[in-house]
GROMACS .gro file of C-alpha atoms in nm:
model
  347
    1MET     CA    1  -1.371  -1.971  -1.389
    2LEU     CA    2  -1.170  -1.664  -1.554
    3THR     CA    3  -0.787  -1.663  -1.465
    4VAL     CA    4  -0.568  -1.378  -1.568
    5ASP     CA    5  -0.227  -1.330  -1.500
    6ILE     CA    6  -0.067  -1.095  -1.757
    7GLU     CA    7   0.153  -0.797  -1.810
    8LYS     CA    8   0.144  -0.530  -2.066
    9THR     CA    9   0.362  -0.212  -2.133
   10TYR     CA   10   0.166   0.055  -2.313
   11GLY     CA   11   0.381   0.382  -2.368
   12ASN     CA   12   0.494   0.479  -2.043
   13PHE     CA   13   0.241   0.267  -1.855
   14HIS     CA   14   0.292  -0.083  -1.707
   15LEU     CA   15   0.011  -0.335  -1.655
   16ARG     CA   16   0.055  -0.632  -1.413
   17ALA     CA   17  -0.298  -0.786  -1.362
   18ALA     CA   18  -0.322  -1.118  -1.186
   19PHE     CA   19  -0.678  -1.239  -1.035
   20GLN     CA   20  -0.928  -1.514  -1.065
   21ALA     CA   21  -1.297  -1.457  -1.131
   22GLU     CA   22  -1.527  -1.741  -1.025
   23GLU     CA   23  -1.895  -1.771  -1.170
   24GLU     CA   24  -1.994  -1.438  -1.029
   25ALA     CA   25  -1.977  -1.070  -1.118
   26LEU     CA   26  -1.638  -0.941  -1.012
   27ALA     CA   27  -1.558  -0.570  -0.975
   28LEU     CA   28  -1.253  -0.420  -1.115
   29LEU     CA   29  -1.224  -0.105  -0.914
   30GLY     CA   30  -0.975   0.168  -0.987
   31ALA     CA   31  -0.912   0.530  -1.071
   32SER     CA   32  -0.895   0.668  -1.415
   33GLY     CA   33  -0.584   0.533  -1.603
   34CYS     CA   34  -0.487   0.257  -1.380
   35GLY     CA   35  -0.535   0.002  -1.640
   36LYS     CA   36  -0.901  -0.121  -1.607
   37SER     CA   37  -1.021  -0.101  -1.972
   38LEU     CA   38  -0.664  -0.210  -2.086
   39THR     CA   39  -0.721  -0.550  -1.879
   40LEU     CA   40  -1.060  -0.618  -2.063
   41LYS     CA   41  -0.924  -0.551  -2.388
   42CYS     CA   42  -0.660  -0.801  -2.318
   43ILE     CA   43  -0.909  -1.056  -2.203
   44ALA     CA   44  -1.123  -1.008  -2.517
   45GLY     CA   45  -0.832  -1.028  -2.745
   46ILE     CA   46  -0.855  -0.659  -2.870
   47GLU     CA   47  -0.498  -0.623  -2.716
   48ARG     CA   48  -0.230  -0.861  -2.696
   49PRO     CA   49  -0.046  -0.868  -2.352
   50ASP     CA   50   0.325  -0.902  -2.360
   51ARG     CA   51   0.356  -1.191  -2.143
   52GLY     CA   52   0.139  -1.406  -1.918
   53ARG     CA   53  -0.176  -1.632  -1.945
   54ILE     CA   54  -0.542  -1.592  -1.975
   55GLU     CA   55  -0.779  -1.906  -1.923
   56LEU     CA   56  -1.155  -1.939  -1.937
   57ASP     CA   57  -1.312  -2.256  -1.787
   58GLY     CA   58  -1.018  -2.461  -1.895
   59ARG     CA   59  -0.982  -2.294  -2.229
   60VAL     CA   60  -0.654  -2.111  -2.288
   61LEU     CA   61  -0.720  -1.806  -2.453
   62PHE     CA   62  -0.395  -1.648  -2.426
   63ASP     CA   63  -0.038  -1.780  -2.347
   64SER     CA   64   0.262  -1.622  -2.428
   65ALA     CA   65   0.505  -1.904  -2.341
   66ALA     CA   66   0.291  -2.154  -2.524
   67GLY     CA   67   0.238  -1.909  -2.828
   68VAL     CA   68  -0.155  -1.927  -2.786
   69ASN     CA   69  -0.348  -1.597  -2.876
   70LEU     CA   70  -0.702  -1.686  -2.974
   71PRO     CA   71  -0.869  -1.428  -3.207
   72PRO     CA   72  -1.172  -1.238  -3.033
   73GLN     CA   73  -1.420  -1.420  -3.231
   74ARG     CA   74  -1.304  -1.742  -3.091
   75ARG     CA   75  -1.305  -1.650  -2.714
   76ARG     CA   76  -1.670  -1.636  -2.636
   77VAL     CA   77  -1.604  -1.313  -2.467
   78GLY     CA   78  -1.884  -1.036  -2.461
   79TYR     CA   79  -1.756  -0.711  -2.420
   80LEU     CA   80  -1.976  -0.416  -2.362
   81PHE     CA   81  -1.811  -0.092  -2.465
   82GLN     CA   82  -1.874   0.251  -2.283
   83GLN     CA   83  -2.022   0.380  -2.619
   84TYR     CA   84  -2.212   0.052  -2.707
   85ALA     CA   85  -2.036   0.028  -3.047
   86LEU     CA   86  -2.376  -0.040  -3.226
   87PHE     CA   87  -2.382  -0.074  -3.605
   88PRO     CA   88  -2.542   0.255  -3.678
   89HIS     CA   89  -2.679   0.120  -4.042
   90MET     CA   90  -2.850  -0.177  -3.872
   91THR     CA   91  -3.199  -0.160  -3.689
   92ALA     CA   92  -3.213  -0.265  -3.337
   93GLU     CA   93  -3.338  -0.627  -3.426
   94GLN     CA   94  -3.053  -0.652  -3.691
   95ASN     CA   95  -2.778  -0.547  -3.445
   96ILE     CA   96  -2.893  -0.823  -3.188
   97ALA     CA   97  -2.918  -1.085  -3.464
   98ALA     CA   98  -2.574  -0.985  -3.581
   99GLY     CA   99  -2.441  -1.128  -3.260
  100MET     CA  100  -2.516  -1.471  -3.352
  101GLY     CA  101  -2.319  -1.458  -3.677
  102ARG     CA  102  -2.561  -1.639  -3.902
  103GLU     CA  103  -2.801  -1.472  -4.124
  104GLY     CA  104  -3.174  -1.539  -4.191
  105SER     CA  105  -3.205  -1.879  -3.997
  106ARG     CA  106  -3.528  -1.958  -3.816
  107ASP     CA  107  -3.331  -2.026  -3.495
  108GLN     CA  108  -3.171  -1.677  -3.526
  109ARG     CA  109  -3.527  -1.507  -3.550
  110ARG     CA  110  -3.657  -1.692  -3.261
  111ARG     CA  111  -3.363  -1.610  -3.038
  112THR     CA  112  -3.355  -1.240  -3.142
  113ALA     CA  113  -3.736  -1.242  -3.056
  114GLU     CA  114  -3.649  -1.406  -2.714
  115LEU     CA  115  -3.385  -1.145  -2.629
  116MET     CA  116  -3.588  -0.848  -2.727
  117ALA     CA  117  -3.868  -0.984  -2.508
  118ARG     CA  118  -3.639  -1.035  -2.223
  119LEU     CA  119  -3.476  -0.665  -2.250
  120ARG     CA  120  -3.823  -0.504  -2.332
  121LEU     CA  121  -3.704  -0.390  -2.677
  122GLU     CA  122  -4.011  -0.505  -2.887
  123ASP     CA  123  -4.091  -0.156  -2.984
  124CYS     CA  124  -3.752  -0.064  -3.068
  125ALA     CA  125  -3.704  -0.354  -3.332
  126GLY     CA  126  -3.726  -0.146  -3.661
  127LYS     CA  127  -3.529   0.156  -3.492
  128ARG     CA  128  -3.184   0.244  -3.579
  129PRO     CA  129  -2.919   0.352  -3.292
  130ARG     CA  130  -2.966   0.723  -3.361
  131GLN     CA  131  -3.333   0.679  -3.290
  132LEU     CA  132  -3.296   0.517  -2.951
  133SER     CA  133  -3.220   0.664  -2.605
  134GLY     CA  134  -2.913   0.605  -2.424
  135GLY     CA  135  -3.092   0.316  -2.213
  136GLN     CA  136  -3.232   0.151  -2.510
  137GLN     CA  137  -2.890   0.148  -2.701
  138GLN     CA  138  -2.748  -0.013  -2.406
  139ARG     CA  139  -3.019  -0.271  -2.379
  140VAL     CA  140  -2.944  -0.348  -2.738
  141ALA     CA  141  -2.585  -0.389  -2.704
  142LEU     CA  142  -2.646  -0.619  -2.412
  143ALA     CA  143  -2.894  -0.822  -2.602
  144ARG     CA  144  -2.637  -0.847  -2.901
  145ILE     CA  145  -2.388  -0.981  -2.639
  146LEU     CA  146  -2.634  -1.259  -2.496
  147ALA     CA  147  -2.687  -1.350  -2.874
  148ALA     CA  148  -2.359  -1.479  -2.892
  149ASP     CA  149  -2.392  -1.715  -2.592
  150PRO     CA  150  -2.036  -1.588  -2.397
  151GLU     CA  151  -1.906  -1.752  -2.137
  152VAL     CA  152  -1.803  -1.431  -1.984
  153ILE     CA  153  -1.917  -1.073  -2.002
  154LEU     CA  154  -1.704  -0.767  -1.964
  155LEU     CA  155  -1.854  -0.425  -1.861
  156ASP     CA  156  -1.632  -0.119  -1.913
  157GLU     CA  157  -1.778   0.160  -1.712
  158PRO     CA  158  -2.134   0.083  -1.833
  159LEU     CA  159  -2.322   0.355  -1.674
  160SER     CA  160  -2.060   0.641  -1.691
  161ALA     CA  161  -2.240   0.853  -1.955
  162LEU     CA  162  -2.585   0.853  -1.820
  163ASP     CA  163  -2.790   1.124  -1.623
  164SER     CA  164  -2.839   0.989  -1.266
  165HIS     CA  165  -3.231   0.884  -1.325
  166LEU     CA  166  -3.140   0.664  -1.621
  167LYS     CA  167  -2.822   0.541  -1.448
  168TRP     CA  168  -3.020   0.402  -1.178
  169GLN     CA  169  -3.271   0.246  -1.405
  170LEU     CA  170  -2.981   0.060  -1.602
  171GLU     CA  171  -2.801  -0.010  -1.275
  172LEU     CA  172  -3.115  -0.224  -1.202
  173GLU     CA  173  -3.135  -0.373  -1.522
  174LEU     CA  174  -2.773  -0.479  -1.511
  175HIS     CA  175  -2.824  -0.614  -1.179
  176ARG     CA  176  -3.104  -0.835  -1.290
  177LEU     CA  177  -2.917  -0.944  -1.588
  178LEU     CA  178  -2.600  -1.078  -1.407
  179ALA     CA  179  -2.799  -1.239  -1.156
  180SER     CA  180  -2.979  -1.454  -1.438
  181PHE     CA  181  -2.659  -1.482  -1.657
  182GLY     CA  182  -2.508  -1.738  -1.422
  183LYS     CA  183  -2.146  -1.703  -1.549
  184THR     CA  184  -1.842  -1.488  -1.489
  185ALA     CA  185  -1.886  -1.111  -1.549
  186LEU     CA  186  -1.630  -0.821  -1.484
  187TRP     CA  187  -1.768  -0.484  -1.399
  188VAL     CA  188  -1.506  -0.222  -1.435
  189SER     CA  189  -1.581   0.115  -1.252
  190HIS     CA  190  -1.433   0.388  -1.040
  191ASP     CA  191  -1.766   0.431  -0.861
  192LEU     CA  192  -1.774   0.201  -0.521
  193GLY     CA  193  -2.150   0.241  -0.471
  194GLU     CA  194  -2.220   0.113  -0.830
  195VAL     CA  195  -2.042  -0.215  -0.791
  196PHE     CA  196  -2.110  -0.272  -0.435
  197ARG     CA  197  -2.474  -0.308  -0.522
  198SER     CA  198  -2.420  -0.568  -0.772
  199CYS     CA  199  -2.085  -0.757  -0.703
  200ARG     CA  200  -1.995  -0.952  -0.404
  201ARG     CA  201  -1.612  -0.942  -0.449
  202VAL     CA  202  -1.372  -0.697  -0.584
  203CYS     CA  203  -1.015  -0.652  -0.728
  204VAL     CA  204  -0.833  -0.297  -0.694
  205LEU     CA  205  -0.625  -0.190  -0.940
  206ASP     CA  206  -0.362   0.101  -0.870
  207ARG     CA  207  -0.137   0.235  -1.130
  208GLY     CA  208  -0.141  -0.077  -1.319
  209VAL     CA  209  -0.118  -0.346  -1.030
  210SER     CA  210  -0.386  -0.544  -0.923
  211SER     CA  211  -0.445  -0.640  -0.569
  212SER     CA  212  -0.590  -0.955  -0.402
  213VAL     CA  213  -0.952  -1.025  -0.475
  214MET     CA  214  -1.152  -0.943  -0.166
  215GLU     CA  215  -1.507  -0.935  -0.037
  216MET     CA  216  -1.682  -0.603  -0.077
  217GLU     CA  217  -1.708  -0.589   0.298
  218THR     CA  218  -1.345  -0.626   0.349
  219LEU     CA  219  -1.282  -0.357   0.119
  220LEU     CA  220  -1.498  -0.115   0.356
  221GLU     CA  221  -1.362  -0.263   0.696
  222ALA     CA  222  -1.004  -0.311   0.619
  223PRO     CA  223  -0.893  -0.190   0.270
  224GLY     CA  224  -0.538  -0.237   0.362
  225THR     CA  225  -0.366   0.020   0.121
  226VAL     CA  226  -0.415   0.386   0.078
  227SER     CA  227  -0.539   0.354  -0.277
  228ALA     CA  228  -0.813   0.089  -0.188
  229ALA     CA  229  -0.922   0.314   0.107
  230ARG     CA  230  -0.943   0.622  -0.137
  231LEU     CA  231  -1.147   0.393  -0.381
  232SER     CA  232  -1.378   0.306  -0.104
  233SER     CA  233  -1.429   0.670  -0.001
  234CYS     CA  234  -1.221   0.723   0.288
  235ARG     CA  235  -1.172   1.087   0.296
  236ASN     CA  236  -0.949   1.120   0.588
  237ILE     CA  237  -0.615   0.955   0.527
  238ALA     CA  238  -0.284   1.057   0.702
  239GLU     CA  239   0.096   0.951   0.751
  240VAL     CA  240   0.150   0.791   1.074
  241ARG     CA  241   0.465   0.681   1.300
  242PRO     CA  242   0.436   0.417   1.556
  243ALA     CA  243   0.433   0.551   1.900
  244GLY     CA  244   0.454   0.254   2.134
  245GLU     CA  245   0.203  -0.038   2.223
  246GLY     CA  246  -0.138   0.031   2.060
  247ARG     CA  247  -0.073   0.411   1.984
  248ILE     CA  248   0.021   0.609   1.668
  249GLN     CA  249   0.146   0.955   1.600
  250VAL     CA  250  -0.005   1.139   1.330
  251PRO     CA  251   0.228   1.456   1.267
  252ALA     CA  252  -0.037   1.634   1.001
  253TRP     CA  253  -0.295   1.632   1.259
  254GLY     CA  254  -0.076   1.712   1.544
  255VAL     CA  255  -0.212   1.408   1.770
  256THR     CA  256  -0.118   1.065   1.927
  257LEU     CA  257  -0.405   0.817   1.882
  258GLY     CA  258  -0.481   0.508   2.033
  259CYS     CA  259  -0.570   0.229   1.785
  260THR     CA  260  -0.719  -0.110   1.838
  261ALA     CA  261  -0.652  -0.257   1.522
  262PRO     CA  262  -0.368  -0.474   1.476
  263TRP     CA  263  -0.074  -0.240   1.346
  264ARG     CA  264   0.109  -0.389   1.053
  265SER     CA  265   0.485  -0.325   1.006
  266GLU     CA  266   0.419  -0.205   0.660
  267ALA     CA  267   0.165   0.052   0.730
  268THR     CA  268   0.261   0.388   0.665
  269HIS     CA  269  -0.073   0.573   0.684
  270VAL     CA  270  -0.402   0.575   0.895
  271GLY     CA  271  -0.733   0.629   0.746
  272VAL     CA  272  -1.082   0.688   0.931
  273ARG     CA  273  -1.415   0.733   0.755
  274SER     CA  274  -1.596   1.064   0.792
  275ARG     CA  275  -1.905   0.885   0.915
  276HIS     CA  276  -1.717   0.703   1.186
  277ILE     CA  277  -1.586   1.029   1.340
  278ARG     CA  278  -1.826   1.214   1.593
  279LEU     CA  279  -1.843   1.493   1.815
  280GLY     CA  280  -1.781   1.465   2.171
  281THR     CA  281  -1.580   1.590   2.466
  282ALA     CA  282  -1.250   1.630   2.561
  283GLU     CA  283  -1.248   1.344   2.834
  284GLU     CA  284  -1.296   1.070   2.580
  285GLU     CA  285  -1.034   0.862   2.410
  286ASN     CA  286  -0.892   1.022   2.092
  287ALA     CA  287  -1.063   1.333   2.153
  288VAL     CA  288  -0.909   1.601   1.906
  289PRO     CA  289  -0.983   1.967   1.975
  290CYS     CA  290  -1.081   2.136   1.625
  291ARG     CA  291  -1.164   2.455   1.477
  292MET     CA  292  -1.472   2.469   1.263
  293VAL     CA  293  -1.349   2.567   0.892
  294GLN     CA  294  -1.651   2.499   0.694
  295VAL     CA  295  -2.014   2.324   0.681
  296LEU     CA  296  -2.107   2.188   0.358
  297ARG     CA  297  -2.474   2.077   0.306
  298ASP     CA  298  -2.571   1.756   0.138
  299VAL     CA  299  -2.894   1.605   0.062
  300ASP     CA  300  -2.892   1.356   0.367
  301THR     CA  301  -2.608   1.495   0.594
  302ASP     CA  302  -2.384   1.781   0.654
  303LEU     CA  303  -2.022   1.758   0.582
  304LEU     CA  304  -1.781   1.950   0.872
  305LEU     CA  305  -1.463   2.039   0.773
  306LEU     CA  306  -1.247   2.051   1.089
  307GLN     CA  307  -0.875   2.179   1.128
  308PRO     CA  308  -0.726   1.995   1.445
  309GLU     CA  309  -0.571   2.269   1.657
  310GLY     CA  310  -0.219   2.116   1.647
  311ALA     CA  311  -0.253   2.039   1.276
  312ARG     CA  312   0.010   2.163   1.033
  313GLU     CA  313  -0.060   2.451   0.815
  314ASP     CA  314  -0.072   2.223   0.511
  315ALA     CA  315  -0.258   1.970   0.664
  316PRO     CA  316  -0.597   1.863   0.511
  317PRO     CA  317  -0.900   1.923   0.724
  318LEU     CA  318  -1.083   1.639   0.888
  319HIS     CA  319  -1.394   1.552   0.706
  320VAL     CA  320  -1.702   1.464   0.953
  321GLU     CA  321  -2.048   1.358   0.852
  322VAL     CA  322  -2.334   1.454   1.084
  323PRO     CA  323  -2.708   1.423   1.030
  324ARG     CA  324  -2.845   1.717   0.804
  325GLY     CA  325  -2.923   1.992   1.015
  326ALA     CA  326  -2.708   1.882   1.305
  327ALA     CA  327  -2.395   2.086   1.238
  328PRO     CA  328  -2.296   2.262   1.520
  329SER     CA  329  -2.269   2.658   1.517
  330ALA     CA  330  -1.957   2.682   1.766
  331GLU     CA  331  -1.632   2.784   1.624
  332ARG     CA  332  -1.461   2.512   1.843
  333VAL     CA  333  -1.563   2.150   1.867
  334THR     CA  334  -1.410   1.828   1.989
  335ALA     CA  335  -1.378   1.553   1.720
  336VAL     CA  336  -1.363   1.184   1.857
  337LEU     CA  337  -1.178   0.924   1.640
  338PRO     CA  338  -1.291   0.583   1.781
  339PRO     CA  339  -0.971   0.373   1.822
  340GLU     CA  340  -1.161   0.042   1.661
  341ARG     CA  341  -1.236   0.273   1.350
  342LEU     CA  342  -0.894   0.366   1.260
  343LEU     CA  343  -0.766   0.187   0.966
  344PRO     CA  344  -0.372   0.108   0.927
  345LEU     CA  345  -0.293   0.150   0.545
  346ALA     CA  346   0.014   0.056   0.324
  347GLU     CA  347   0.128   0.321   0.061
   0.00000   0.00000   0.00000
């Protein structure tokens, strides 16, 4: 288990990260600049927190109160950088062997050969990084990490620099690798779909502050905060005011809506996912008459941009997903926001 409870000030930015990761792939999800990479660097020993504690399987890696700060080489932490950080003058085989820190031993050669076979790198053994594709470079970097027999693997936006086809291939590679690793891994990303497919739980970072670790399904069904909702691809978010038992007022949209979700006193906004809004009739609950603003064609769906008739001029349009080719031609439509699909959100 990895336990992190640290603070660090970096210029005008203040990081406050506290979470626990078990023997699992845990996602650290957040927008650019929220402190995800800084958190990984503190765990790896590249950056020193100002205060706090980091513990891995009972070993204290950092403790500001006790004066403990293990150097990176003693932490048994494997860190996959965004650009892989391979040694340019070494071959793929030499890069992998370097992860073991011992030179020329029979065991090193055997282990290197096993890792190259495991990650299908036999044909790349004698090539240098500049001769490798992006996918091959990533696999070499992963093999070098595994060669060091780490207790935790840190993945820092591992797919961000790849084209869509290669990204999908390498995502499958990482999924298989983490499934067989059997220890703790942290996968940093701003892409929900990417981590949703490989991680069961998630910790959201927002402007340097971590949330409680939650199940991925909870992030989708009850994100709890505006930042978590945005990261989980909720496009429709607006400020609200309570309007009596089971009802809320949404000034930006000019409507009062019924909401069956338990309303929390700290909730300041409401969210509703575009796929949960449907077109209906004025007689239905939470029916909102709208003007069609625009239709955006996507690969599998059409995205409707609707302006509620009572909305303020500065209000963003409602985003509504319908099946591809199902966008109505009418200028006026009625959007139905199901009461059970409204999400109470805190700022």
